[in-house]
CSV table of C-alpha atoms and ligand atoms in Angstrom, one decimal:
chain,number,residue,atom,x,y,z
A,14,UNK,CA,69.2,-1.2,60.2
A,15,UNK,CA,68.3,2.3,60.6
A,16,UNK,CA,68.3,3.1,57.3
A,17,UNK,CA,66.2,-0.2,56.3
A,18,UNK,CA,63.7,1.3,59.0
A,19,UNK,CA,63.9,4.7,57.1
A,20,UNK,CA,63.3,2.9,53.4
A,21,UNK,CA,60.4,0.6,54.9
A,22,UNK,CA,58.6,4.3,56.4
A,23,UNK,CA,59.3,6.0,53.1
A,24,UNK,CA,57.3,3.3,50.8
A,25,UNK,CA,54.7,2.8,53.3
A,26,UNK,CA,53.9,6.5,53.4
A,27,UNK,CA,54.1,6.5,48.8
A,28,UNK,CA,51.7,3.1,49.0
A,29,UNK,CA,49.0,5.0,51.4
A,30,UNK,CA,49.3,8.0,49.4
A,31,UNK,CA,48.6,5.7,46.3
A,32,UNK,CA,46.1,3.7,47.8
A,33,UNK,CA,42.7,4.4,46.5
A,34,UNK,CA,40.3,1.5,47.9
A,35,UNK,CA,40.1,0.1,51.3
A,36,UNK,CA,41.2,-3.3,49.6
A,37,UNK,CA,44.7,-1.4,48.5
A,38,UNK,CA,44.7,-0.4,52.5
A,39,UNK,CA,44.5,-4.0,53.3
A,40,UNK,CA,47.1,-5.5,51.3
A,41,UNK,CA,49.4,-2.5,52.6
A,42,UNK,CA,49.2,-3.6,56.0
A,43,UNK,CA,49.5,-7.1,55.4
A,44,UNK,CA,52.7,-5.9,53.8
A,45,UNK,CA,53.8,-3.7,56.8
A,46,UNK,CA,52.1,-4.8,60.0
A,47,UNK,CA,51.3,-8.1,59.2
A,48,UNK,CA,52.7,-11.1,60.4
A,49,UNK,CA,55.5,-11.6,57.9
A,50,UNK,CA,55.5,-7.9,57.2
A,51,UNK,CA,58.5,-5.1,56.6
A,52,UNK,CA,58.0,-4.0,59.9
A,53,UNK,CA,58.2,-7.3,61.1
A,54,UNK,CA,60.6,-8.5,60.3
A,55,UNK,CA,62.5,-5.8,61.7
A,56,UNK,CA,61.6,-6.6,65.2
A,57,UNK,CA,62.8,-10.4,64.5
A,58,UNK,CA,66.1,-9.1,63.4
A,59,UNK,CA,66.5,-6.9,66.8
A,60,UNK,CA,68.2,-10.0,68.4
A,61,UNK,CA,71.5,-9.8,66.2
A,62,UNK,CA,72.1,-6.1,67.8
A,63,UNK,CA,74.3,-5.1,70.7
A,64,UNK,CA,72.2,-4.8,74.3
A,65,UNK,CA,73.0,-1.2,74.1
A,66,UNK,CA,71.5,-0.3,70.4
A,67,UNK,CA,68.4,-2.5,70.9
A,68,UNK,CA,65.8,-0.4,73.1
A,69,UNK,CA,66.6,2.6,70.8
A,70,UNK,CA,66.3,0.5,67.7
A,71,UNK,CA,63.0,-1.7,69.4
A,72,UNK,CA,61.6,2.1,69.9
A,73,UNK,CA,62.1,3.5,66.7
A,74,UNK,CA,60.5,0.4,65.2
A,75,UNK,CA,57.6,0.7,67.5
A,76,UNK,CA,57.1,4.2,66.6
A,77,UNK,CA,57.1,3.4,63.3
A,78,UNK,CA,54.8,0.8,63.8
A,79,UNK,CA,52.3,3.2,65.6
A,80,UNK,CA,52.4,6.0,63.3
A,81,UNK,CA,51.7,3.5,60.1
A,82,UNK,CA,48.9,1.9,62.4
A,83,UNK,CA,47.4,5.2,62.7
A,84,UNK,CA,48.3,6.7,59.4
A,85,UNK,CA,46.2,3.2,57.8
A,86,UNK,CA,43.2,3.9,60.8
A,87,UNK,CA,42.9,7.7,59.1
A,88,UNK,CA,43.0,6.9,55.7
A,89,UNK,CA,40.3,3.6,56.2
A,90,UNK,CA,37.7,6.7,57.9
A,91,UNK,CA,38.4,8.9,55.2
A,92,UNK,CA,37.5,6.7,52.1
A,93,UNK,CA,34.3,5.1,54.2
A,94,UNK,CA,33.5,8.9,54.7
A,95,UNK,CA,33.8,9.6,51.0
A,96,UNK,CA,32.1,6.5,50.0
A,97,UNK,CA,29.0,7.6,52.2
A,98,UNK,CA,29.0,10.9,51.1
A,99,UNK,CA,28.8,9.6,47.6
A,100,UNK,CA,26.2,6.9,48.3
A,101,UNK,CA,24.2,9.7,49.8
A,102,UNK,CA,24.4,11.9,46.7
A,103,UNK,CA,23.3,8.9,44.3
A,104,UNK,CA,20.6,8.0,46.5
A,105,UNK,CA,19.2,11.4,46.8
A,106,UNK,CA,15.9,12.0,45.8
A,107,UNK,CA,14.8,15.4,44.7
A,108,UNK,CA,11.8,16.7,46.1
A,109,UNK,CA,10.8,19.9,43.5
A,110,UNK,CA,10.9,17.0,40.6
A,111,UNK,CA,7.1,16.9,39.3
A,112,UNK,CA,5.8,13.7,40.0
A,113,UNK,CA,4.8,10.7,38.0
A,114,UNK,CA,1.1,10.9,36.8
A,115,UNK,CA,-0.4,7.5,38.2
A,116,UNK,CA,-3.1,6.1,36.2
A,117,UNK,CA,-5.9,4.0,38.0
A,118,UNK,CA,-8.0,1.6,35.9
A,119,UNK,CA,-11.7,1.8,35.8
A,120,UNK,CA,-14.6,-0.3,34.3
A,121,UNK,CA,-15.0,-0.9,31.0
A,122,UNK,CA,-18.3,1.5,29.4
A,123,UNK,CA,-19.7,-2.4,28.8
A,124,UNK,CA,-19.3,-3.5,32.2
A,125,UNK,CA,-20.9,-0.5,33.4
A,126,UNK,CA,-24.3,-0.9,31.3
A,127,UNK,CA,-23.8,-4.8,32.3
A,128,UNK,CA,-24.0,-4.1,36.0
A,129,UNK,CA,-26.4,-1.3,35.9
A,130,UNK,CA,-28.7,-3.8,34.0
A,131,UNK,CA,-28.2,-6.7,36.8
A,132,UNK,CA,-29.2,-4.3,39.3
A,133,UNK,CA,-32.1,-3.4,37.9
A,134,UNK,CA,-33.0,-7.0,36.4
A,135,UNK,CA,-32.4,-8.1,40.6
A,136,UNK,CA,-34.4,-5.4,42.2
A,137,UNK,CA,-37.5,-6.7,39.7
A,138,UNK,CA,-36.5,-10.4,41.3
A,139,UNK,CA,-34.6,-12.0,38.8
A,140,UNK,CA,-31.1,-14.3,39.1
A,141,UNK,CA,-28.1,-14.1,37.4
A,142,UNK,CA,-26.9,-17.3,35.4
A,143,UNK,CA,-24.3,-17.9,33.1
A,144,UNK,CA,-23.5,-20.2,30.3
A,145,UNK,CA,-20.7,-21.5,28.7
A,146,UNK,CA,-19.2,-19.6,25.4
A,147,UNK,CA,-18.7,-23.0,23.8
A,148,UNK,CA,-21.7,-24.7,23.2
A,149,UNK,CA,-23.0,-28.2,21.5
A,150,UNK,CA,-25.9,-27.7,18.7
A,151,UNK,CA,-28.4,-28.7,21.1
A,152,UNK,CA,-28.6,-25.8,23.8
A,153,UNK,CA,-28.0,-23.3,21.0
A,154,UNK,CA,-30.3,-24.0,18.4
A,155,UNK,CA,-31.9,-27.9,18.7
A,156,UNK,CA,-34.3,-26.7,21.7
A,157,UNK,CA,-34.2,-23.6,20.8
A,158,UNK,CA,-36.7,-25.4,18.4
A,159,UNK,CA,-34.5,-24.7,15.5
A,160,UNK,CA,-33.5,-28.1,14.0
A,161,UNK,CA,-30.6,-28.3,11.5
A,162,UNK,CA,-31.3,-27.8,8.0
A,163,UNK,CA,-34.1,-24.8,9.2
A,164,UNK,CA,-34.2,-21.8,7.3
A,165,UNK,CA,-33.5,-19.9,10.6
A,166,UNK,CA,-30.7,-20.8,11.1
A,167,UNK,CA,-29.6,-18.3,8.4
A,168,UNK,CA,-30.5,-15.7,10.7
A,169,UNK,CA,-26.9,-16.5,12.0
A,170,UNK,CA,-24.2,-17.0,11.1
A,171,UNK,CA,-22.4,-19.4,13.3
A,172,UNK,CA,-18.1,-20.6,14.0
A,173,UNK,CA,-18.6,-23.6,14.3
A,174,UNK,CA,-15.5,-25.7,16.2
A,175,UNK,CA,-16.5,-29.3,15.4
A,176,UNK,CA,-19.6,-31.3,14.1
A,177,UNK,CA,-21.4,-30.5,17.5
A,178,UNK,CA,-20.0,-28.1,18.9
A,179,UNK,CA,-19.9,-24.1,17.9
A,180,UNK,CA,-19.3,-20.6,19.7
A,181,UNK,CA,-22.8,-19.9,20.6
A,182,UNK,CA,-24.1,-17.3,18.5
A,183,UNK,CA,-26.8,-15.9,21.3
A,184,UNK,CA,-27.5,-15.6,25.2
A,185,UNK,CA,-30.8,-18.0,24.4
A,186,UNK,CA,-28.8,-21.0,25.1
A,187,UNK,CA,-28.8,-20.1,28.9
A,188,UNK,CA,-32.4,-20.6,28.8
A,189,UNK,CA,-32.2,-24.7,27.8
A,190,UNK,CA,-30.0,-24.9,30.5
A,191,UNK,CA,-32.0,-23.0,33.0
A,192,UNK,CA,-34.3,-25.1,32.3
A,193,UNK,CA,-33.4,-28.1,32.5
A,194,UNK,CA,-31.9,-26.9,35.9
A,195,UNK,CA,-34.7,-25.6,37.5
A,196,UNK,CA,-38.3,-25.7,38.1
A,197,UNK,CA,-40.8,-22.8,37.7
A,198,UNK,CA,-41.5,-19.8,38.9
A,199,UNK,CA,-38.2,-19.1,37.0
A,200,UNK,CA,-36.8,-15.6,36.6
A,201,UNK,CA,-33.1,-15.0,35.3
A,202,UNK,CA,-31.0,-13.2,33.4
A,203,UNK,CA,-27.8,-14.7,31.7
A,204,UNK,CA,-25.3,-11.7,30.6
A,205,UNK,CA,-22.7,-12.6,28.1
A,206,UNK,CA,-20.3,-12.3,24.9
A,207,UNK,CA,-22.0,-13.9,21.7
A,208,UNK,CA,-20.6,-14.9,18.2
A,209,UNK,CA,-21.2,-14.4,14.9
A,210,UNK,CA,-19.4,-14.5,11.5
A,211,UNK,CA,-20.3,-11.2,10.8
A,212,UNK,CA,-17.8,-8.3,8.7
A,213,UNK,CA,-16.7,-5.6,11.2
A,214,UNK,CA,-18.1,-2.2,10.3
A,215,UNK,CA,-19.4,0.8,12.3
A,216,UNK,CA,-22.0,-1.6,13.6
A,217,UNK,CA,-21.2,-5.0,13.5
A,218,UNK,CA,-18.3,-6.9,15.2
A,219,UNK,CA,-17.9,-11.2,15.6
A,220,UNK,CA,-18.1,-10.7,19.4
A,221,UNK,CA,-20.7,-8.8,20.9
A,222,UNK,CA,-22.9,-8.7,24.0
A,223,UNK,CA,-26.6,-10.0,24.9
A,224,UNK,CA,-28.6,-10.6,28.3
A,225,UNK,CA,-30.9,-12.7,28.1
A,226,UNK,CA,-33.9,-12.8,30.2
A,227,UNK,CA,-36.3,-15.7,30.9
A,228,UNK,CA,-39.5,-15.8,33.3
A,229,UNK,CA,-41.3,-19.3,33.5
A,230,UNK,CA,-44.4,-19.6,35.9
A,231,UNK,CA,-48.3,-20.3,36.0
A,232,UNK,CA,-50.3,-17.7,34.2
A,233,UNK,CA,-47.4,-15.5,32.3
A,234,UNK,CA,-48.8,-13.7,29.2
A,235,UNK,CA,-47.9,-10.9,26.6
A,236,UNK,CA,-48.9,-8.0,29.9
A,237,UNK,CA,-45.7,-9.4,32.3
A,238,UNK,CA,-43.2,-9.4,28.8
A,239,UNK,CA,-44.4,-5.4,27.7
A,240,UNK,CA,-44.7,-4.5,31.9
A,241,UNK,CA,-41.1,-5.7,32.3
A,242,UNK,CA,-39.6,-4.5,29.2
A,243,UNK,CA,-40.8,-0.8,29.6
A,244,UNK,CA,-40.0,-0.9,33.0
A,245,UNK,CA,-36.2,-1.9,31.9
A,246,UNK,CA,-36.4,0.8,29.3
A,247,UNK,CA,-37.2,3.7,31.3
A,248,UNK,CA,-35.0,3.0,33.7
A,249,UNK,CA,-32.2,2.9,31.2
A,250,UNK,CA,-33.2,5.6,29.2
A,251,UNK,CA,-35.2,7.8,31.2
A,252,UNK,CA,-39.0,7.7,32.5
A,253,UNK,CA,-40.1,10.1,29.1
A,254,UNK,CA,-38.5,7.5,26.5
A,255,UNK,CA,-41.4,6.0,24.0
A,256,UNK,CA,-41.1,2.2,23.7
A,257,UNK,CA,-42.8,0.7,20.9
A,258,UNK,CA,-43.1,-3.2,20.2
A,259,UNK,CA,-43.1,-4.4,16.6
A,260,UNK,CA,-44.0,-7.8,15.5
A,261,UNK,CA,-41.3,-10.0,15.1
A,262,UNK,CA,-40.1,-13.5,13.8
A,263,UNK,CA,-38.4,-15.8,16.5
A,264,UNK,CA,-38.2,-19.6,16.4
A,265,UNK,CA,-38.2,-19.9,19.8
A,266,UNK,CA,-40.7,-17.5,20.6
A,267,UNK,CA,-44.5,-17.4,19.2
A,268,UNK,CA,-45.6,-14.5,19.0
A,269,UNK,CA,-42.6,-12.9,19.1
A,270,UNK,CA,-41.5,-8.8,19.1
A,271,UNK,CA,-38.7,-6.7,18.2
A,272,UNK,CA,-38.8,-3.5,20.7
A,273,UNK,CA,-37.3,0.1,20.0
A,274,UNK,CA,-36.8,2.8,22.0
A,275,UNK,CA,-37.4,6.8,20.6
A,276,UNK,CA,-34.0,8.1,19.9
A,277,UNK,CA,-32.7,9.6,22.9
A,278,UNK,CA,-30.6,11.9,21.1
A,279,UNK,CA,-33.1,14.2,19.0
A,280,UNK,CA,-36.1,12.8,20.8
A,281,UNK,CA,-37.8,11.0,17.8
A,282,UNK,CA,-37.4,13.5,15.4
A,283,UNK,CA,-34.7,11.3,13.1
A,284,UNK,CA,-30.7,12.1,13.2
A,285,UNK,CA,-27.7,10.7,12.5
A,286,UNK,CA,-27.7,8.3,15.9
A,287,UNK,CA,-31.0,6.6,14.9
A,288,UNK,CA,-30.2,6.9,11.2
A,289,UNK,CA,-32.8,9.2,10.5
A,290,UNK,CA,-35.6,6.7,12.3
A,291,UNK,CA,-36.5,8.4,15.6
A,292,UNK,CA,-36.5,4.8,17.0
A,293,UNK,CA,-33.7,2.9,18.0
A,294,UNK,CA,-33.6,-1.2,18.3
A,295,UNK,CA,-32.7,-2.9,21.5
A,296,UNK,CA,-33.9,-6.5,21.6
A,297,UNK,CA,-36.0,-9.0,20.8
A,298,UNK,CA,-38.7,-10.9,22.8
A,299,UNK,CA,-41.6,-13.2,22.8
A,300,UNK,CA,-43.5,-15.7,24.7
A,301,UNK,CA,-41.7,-19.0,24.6
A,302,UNK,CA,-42.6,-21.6,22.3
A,303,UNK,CA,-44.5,-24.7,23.7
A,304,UNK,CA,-41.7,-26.6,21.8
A,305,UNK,CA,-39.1,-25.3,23.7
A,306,UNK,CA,-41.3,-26.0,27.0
A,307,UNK,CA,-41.4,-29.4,25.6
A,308,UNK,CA,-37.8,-29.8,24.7
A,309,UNK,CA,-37.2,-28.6,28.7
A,310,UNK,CA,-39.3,-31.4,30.1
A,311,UNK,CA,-41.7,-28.2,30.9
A,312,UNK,CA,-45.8,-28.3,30.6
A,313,UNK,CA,-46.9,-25.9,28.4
A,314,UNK,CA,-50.4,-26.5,29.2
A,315,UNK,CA,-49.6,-26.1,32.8
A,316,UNK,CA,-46.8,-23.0,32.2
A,317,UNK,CA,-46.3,-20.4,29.8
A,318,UNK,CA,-42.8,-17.9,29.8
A,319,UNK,CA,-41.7,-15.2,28.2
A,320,UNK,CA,-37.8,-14.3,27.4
A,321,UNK,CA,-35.9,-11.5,25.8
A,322,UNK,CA,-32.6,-10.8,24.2
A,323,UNK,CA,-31.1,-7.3,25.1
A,324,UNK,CA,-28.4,-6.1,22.7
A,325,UNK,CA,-25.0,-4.6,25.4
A,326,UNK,CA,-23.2,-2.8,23.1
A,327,UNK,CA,-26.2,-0.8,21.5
A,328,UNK,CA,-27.2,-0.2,24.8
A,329,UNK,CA,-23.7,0.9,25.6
A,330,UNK,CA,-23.4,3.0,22.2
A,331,UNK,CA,-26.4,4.8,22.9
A,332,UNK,CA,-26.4,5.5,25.9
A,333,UNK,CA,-23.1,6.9,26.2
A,334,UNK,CA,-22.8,8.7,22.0
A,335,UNK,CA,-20.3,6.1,20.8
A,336,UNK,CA,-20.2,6.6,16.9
A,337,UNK,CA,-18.3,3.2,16.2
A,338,UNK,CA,-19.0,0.0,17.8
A,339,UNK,CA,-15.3,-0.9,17.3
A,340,UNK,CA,-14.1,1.3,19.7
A,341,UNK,CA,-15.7,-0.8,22.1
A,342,UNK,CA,-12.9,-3.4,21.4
A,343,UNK,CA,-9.9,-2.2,20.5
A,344,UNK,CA,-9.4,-1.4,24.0
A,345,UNK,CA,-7.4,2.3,23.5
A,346,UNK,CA,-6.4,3.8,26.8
A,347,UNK,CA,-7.4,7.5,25.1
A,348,UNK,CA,-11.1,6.1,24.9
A,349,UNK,CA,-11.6,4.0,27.7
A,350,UNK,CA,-9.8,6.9,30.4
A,351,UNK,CA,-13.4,9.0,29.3
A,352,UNK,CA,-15.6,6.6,31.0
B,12,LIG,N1,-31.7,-14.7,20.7
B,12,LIG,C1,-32.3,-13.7,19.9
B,12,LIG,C2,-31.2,-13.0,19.1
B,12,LIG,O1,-30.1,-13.2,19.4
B,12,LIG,C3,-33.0,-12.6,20.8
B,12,LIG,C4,-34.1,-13.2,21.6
B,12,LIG,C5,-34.0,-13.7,22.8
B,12,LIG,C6,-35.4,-13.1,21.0
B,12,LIG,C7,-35.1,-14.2,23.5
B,12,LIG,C8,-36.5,-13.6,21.7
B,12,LIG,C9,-36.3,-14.2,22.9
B,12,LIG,O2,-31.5,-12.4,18.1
């Protein structure tokens, strides 16, 4: 029995030493310790010994037992010890690495000129309104006083989505709706996108920008449109900018203006920004059309109006020296981050 004992301390000791996970541990004290282990087992056998060979033989055992128990305690600290140490090195984080550039979004150059432009449209005393992108024939051209088959309606070029309905090719359509909403004195502005089949070139793109602008009261003439609109362009441009009003063709307006701005960027003497001009475009205006009074449910021998059509992304191009109006939309991250 003493030698069995000897065997059983011998492969203990070789399976610890082999042991590499705490699982392997387990399993090798099941196989000793456990209930129906080596060691045991032993102990059961004890009983077929003489009285005088059993307490030395129940003490070696015991010793045995002890030392193993201990031996398996040691080895079980040891690997959690290493595993820490090892989860500690994975886990480390070092402090001298440079760190990671975080990059914070800002507002697009349009957004800018669009809010700059509500602010300054509010502190006059005008609302803000918006329309729907999708519109029927009648708020974008009908009451606009442009029936179908009119010649104007060449003047653009529209996507339409069905017989009635089309992507509305200019801000005006807020005003129908406005209208028909509210009662005079009336004084918004409607900022939004637009569409228009147009080719895309330096200048041109299918979806651009236009705020509208529509003031509706008793007594409104041609003074309150140019008072308004210079007002607007100094502010935007700076108090020593020229503004110049040019006779213009609008169906919904009569008489109607285009108005330009002198070139901020040579001052009026002609470059490359105004094309050699010394003026630059930036929208369109008029006093609205009794028809489109009419069309409203509006008096226009009782009220008169007057509305204007800013062009955004001129604005936007001039303002900040943006060659190409497509960079505006492409949205690169290398052109936006200088804004
Ligand atoms: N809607 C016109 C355009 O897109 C601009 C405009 C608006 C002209 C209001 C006059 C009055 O060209």
């Amino acid at each position: 029995m003493k030698e069995k004992l000897e065997a059983i301390k011998a492969a203990a000791r070789e399976a610890l030493n082999s042991s590499s996970t705490e699982h392997d541990i387990e399993e090798l004290r099941v196989k000793f310790l456990g209930k129906k282990g080596e060691l045991t087992a032993i102990l059961k056998q004890m009983g077929s010994l003489s009285p005088e060979e059993r307490p030395q033989m129940g003490q070696m055992v015991n010793e045995a037992k002890q030392k193993l128990e201990a031996l398996i305690a040691d080895k079980k600290a040891e690997m959690q010890k290493k595993a820490t140490e090892l989860k500690l090195k994975s886990e480390a984080i070092d402090i001298t690495m440079p760190a990671k550039k975080i990059s914070v979004g800002g507002l697009h150059p349009i957004n800018t000129v669009i809010n700059d432009m509500i602010e300054l449209f509010q502190s006059m005393g005008f609302d803000v309104v918006d329309g729907p992108e999708v519109e029927t024939d009648h708020y974008n051209f009908e009451c606009l006083n442009v029936p179908a088959d009119h010649p104007a309606r060449d003047m653009q070029d529209t996507f339409y989505l069905a017989e009635n309905l089309l992507l509305r090719t200019q801000t005006s359509a807020a005003q129908i709706r406005t209208m028909e909403t509210r009662k005079p004195p009336i004084r918004v502005i409607c900022p939004g996108r637009v569409f228009r089949a147009d080719e895309v070139d330096a200048t041109h793109s299918p979806v651009f920008h236009q705020l509208e602008g529509l003031v509706v009261d008793k007594g409104i003439t041609m003074c309150d449109l140019k008072g308004v609109l210079e007002q607007f362009a100094h502010e935007i441009y700076g108090s020593d900018t020229k503004v110049r009003f040019r006779p213009s063709f609008f169906p919904f307006t009569e008489p109607s203006v285009e108005v330009d701005v002198s070139c901020s960027e040579c001052g009026g003497k002609g470059c490359r920004v105004c094309k050699g001009e010394g003026w630059i475009e930036i929208l369109g205006a008029g006093m609205v059309h009794p028809n489109v009074l009419k069309c409203c449910g509006i008096d226009p021998e009782e009220y008169s109006g007057f509305a204007f059509g800013i062009g955004i992304d001129r604005i936007t191009t001039t303002r900040y020296k943006i060659s190409d109006i497509r960079l505006l939309f492409e949205n690169d991250q290398r052109f936006l981050e200088q804004f």
